[in-house]
PDB file of C-alpha atoms in Angstrom:
ATOM      1  CA  MET A   1     137.723   8.516  24.302  1.00  0.00           C
ATOM      2  CA  ASN A   2     136.716   8.354  27.955  1.00  0.00           C
ATOM      3  CA  GLY A   3     139.118  10.938  29.402  1.00  0.00           C
ATOM      4  CA  TYR A   4     141.263   8.309  31.130  1.00  0.00           C
ATOM      5  CA  ARG A   5     145.016   8.269  30.723  1.00  0.00           C
ATOM      6  CA  THR A   6     146.978   5.155  31.509  1.00  0.00           C
ATOM      7  CA  THR A   7     150.646   4.893  32.314  1.00  0.00           C
ATOM      8  CA  ALA A   8     152.475   1.581  32.582  1.00  0.00           C
ATOM      9  CA  ASP A   9     155.366   1.109  34.982  1.00  0.00           C
ATOM     10  CA  GLU A  10     156.711  -2.402  35.643  1.00  0.00           C
ATOM     11  CA  ALA A  11     153.453  -4.073  34.580  1.00  0.00           C
ATOM     12  CA  VAL A  12     151.341  -1.818  36.844  1.00  0.00           C
ATOM     13  CA  ILE A  13     148.653   0.200  35.138  1.00  0.00           C
ATOM     14  CA  ILE A  14     147.468   3.364  36.861  1.00  0.00           C
ATOM     15  CA  GLU A  15     144.358   5.046  35.560  1.00  0.00           C
ATOM     16  CA  LEU A  16     144.048   8.787  36.086  1.00  0.00           C
ATOM     17  CA  ASN A  17     140.779  10.648  35.650  1.00  0.00           C
ATOM     18  CA  PRO A  18     141.096  14.335  36.565  1.00  0.00           C
ATOM     19  CA  ARG A  19     137.295  14.762  36.744  1.00  0.00           C
ATOM     20  CA  GLY A  20     136.667  11.518  38.616  1.00  0.00           C
ATOM     21  CA  ASN A  21     136.306  10.479  42.201  1.00  0.00           C
ATOM     22  CA  PRO A  22     139.277  11.602  44.358  1.00  0.00           C
ATOM     23  CA  MET A  23     139.039   8.272  46.198  1.00  0.00           C
ATOM     24  CA  LEU A  24     140.236   6.507  43.047  1.00  0.00           C
ATOM     25  CA  LEU A  25     143.418   8.580  43.146  1.00  0.00           C
ATOM     26  CA  GLU A  26     143.981   7.526  46.772  1.00  0.00           C
ATOM     27  CA  GLU A  27     143.387   3.903  45.831  1.00  0.00           C
ATOM     28  CA  ASN A  28     145.896   4.179  42.997  1.00  0.00           C
ATOM     29  CA  LEU A  29     148.456   5.770  45.305  1.00  0.00           C
ATOM     30  CA  ALA A  30     147.925   3.033  47.883  1.00  0.00           C
ATOM     31  CA  ARG A  31     148.220   0.356  45.192  1.00  0.00           C
ATOM     32  CA  SER A  32     151.432   1.943  43.922  1.00  0.00           C
ATOM     33  CA  ARG A  33     152.907   2.054  47.433  1.00  0.00           C
ATOM     34  CA  MET A  34     151.963  -1.568  48.039  1.00  0.00           C
ATOM     35  CA  HIS A  35     153.642  -2.544  44.770  1.00  0.00           C
ATOM     36  CA  ASP A  36     156.787  -0.632  45.760  1.00  0.00           C
ATOM     37  CA  ALA A  37     156.784  -2.364  49.142  1.00  0.00           C
ATOM     38  CA  GLU A  38     156.438  -5.773  47.481  1.00  0.00           C
ATOM     39  CA  VAL A  39     159.347  -5.041  45.119  1.00  0.00           C
ATOM     40  CA  PHE A  40     161.469  -3.879  48.054  1.00  0.00           C
ATOM     41  CA  ALA A  41     160.592  -6.995  50.079  1.00  0.00           C
ATOM     42  CA  GLN A  42     161.459  -9.248  47.134  1.00  0.00           C
ATOM     43  CA  ARG A  43     164.858  -7.573  46.768  1.00  0.00           C
ATOM     44  CA  GLN A  44     165.453  -7.948  50.510  1.00  0.00           C
ATOM     45  CA  ARG A  45     164.662 -11.675  50.293  1.00  0.00           C
ATOM     46  CA  VAL A  46     167.109 -12.118  47.404  1.00  0.00           C
ATOM     47  CA  ALA A  47     169.819 -10.229  49.299  1.00  0.00           C
ATOM     48  CA  HIS A  48     169.201 -12.354  52.400  1.00  0.00           C
ATOM     49  CA  ARG A  49     169.478 -15.572  50.366  1.00  0.00           C
ATOM     50  CA  LEU A  50     172.815 -14.381  48.956  1.00  0.00           C
ATOM     51  CA  VAL A  51     174.154 -13.627  52.438  1.00  0.00           C
ATOM     52  CA  VAL A  52     173.027 -17.022  53.726  1.00  0.00           C
ATOM     53  CA  ALA A  53     174.585 -18.825  50.731  1.00  0.00           C
ATOM     54  CA  ARG A  54     177.877 -16.982  51.270  1.00  0.00           C
ATOM     55  CA  ARG A  55     177.850 -17.934  54.963  1.00  0.00           C
ATOM     56  CA  TRP A  56     177.246 -21.634  54.177  1.00  0.00           C
ATOM     57  CA  ARG A  57     179.990 -21.565  51.531  1.00  0.00           C
ATOM     58  CA  ARG A  58     182.450 -20.170  54.096  1.00  0.00           C
ATOM     59  CA  LEU A  59     181.398 -22.776  56.671  1.00  0.00           C
ATOM     60  CA  ALA A  60     181.772 -25.593  54.137  1.00  0.00           C
ATOM     61  CA  GLY A  61     185.267 -24.367  53.219  1.00  0.00           C
ATOM     62  CA  TRP A  62     186.248 -24.208  56.875  1.00  0.00           C
ATOM     63  CA  ALA A  63     184.895 -27.731  57.506  1.00  0.00           C
ATOM     64  CA  GLN A  64     186.778 -29.067  54.484  1.00  0.00           C
ATOM     65  CA  ARG A  65     190.061 -27.480  55.595  1.00  0.00           C
ATOM     66  CA  ARG A  66     189.593 -28.808  59.131  1.00  0.00           C
ATOM     67  CA  ALA A  67     188.849 -32.319  57.843  1.00  0.00           C
ATOM     68  CA  LEU A  68     192.016 -32.259  55.720  1.00  0.00           C
ATOM     69  CA  GLN A  69     194.077 -31.119  58.706  1.00  0.00           C
ATOM     70  CA  LYS A  70     192.652 -33.922  60.856  1.00  0.00           C
ATOM     71  CA  ALA A  71     193.309 -36.470  58.094  1.00  0.00           C
ATOM     72  CA  ARG A  72     196.949 -35.348  57.799  1.00  0.00           C
ATOM     73  CA  ALA A  73     197.427 -35.540  61.565  1.00  0.00           C
ATOM     74  CA  ILE A  74     196.499 -39.219  61.616  1.00  0.00           C
TER      75      ILE A  74
END
């Protein structure tokens, strides 16, 4: 065994070596933060798409109701 421990979290593998180079720990922390930021950004994009879809659905309903009102007025 090489003294490395691995932990898996959402398909990200972090290698920890207590006797190793401290720079590797910083790199792993930076990689973990970047992954968290990417997950957050992805969730924000999904939420934005849902808001936009809801807005277009409301606009389409309004346009349909208005068209029916105009058709009845004729």
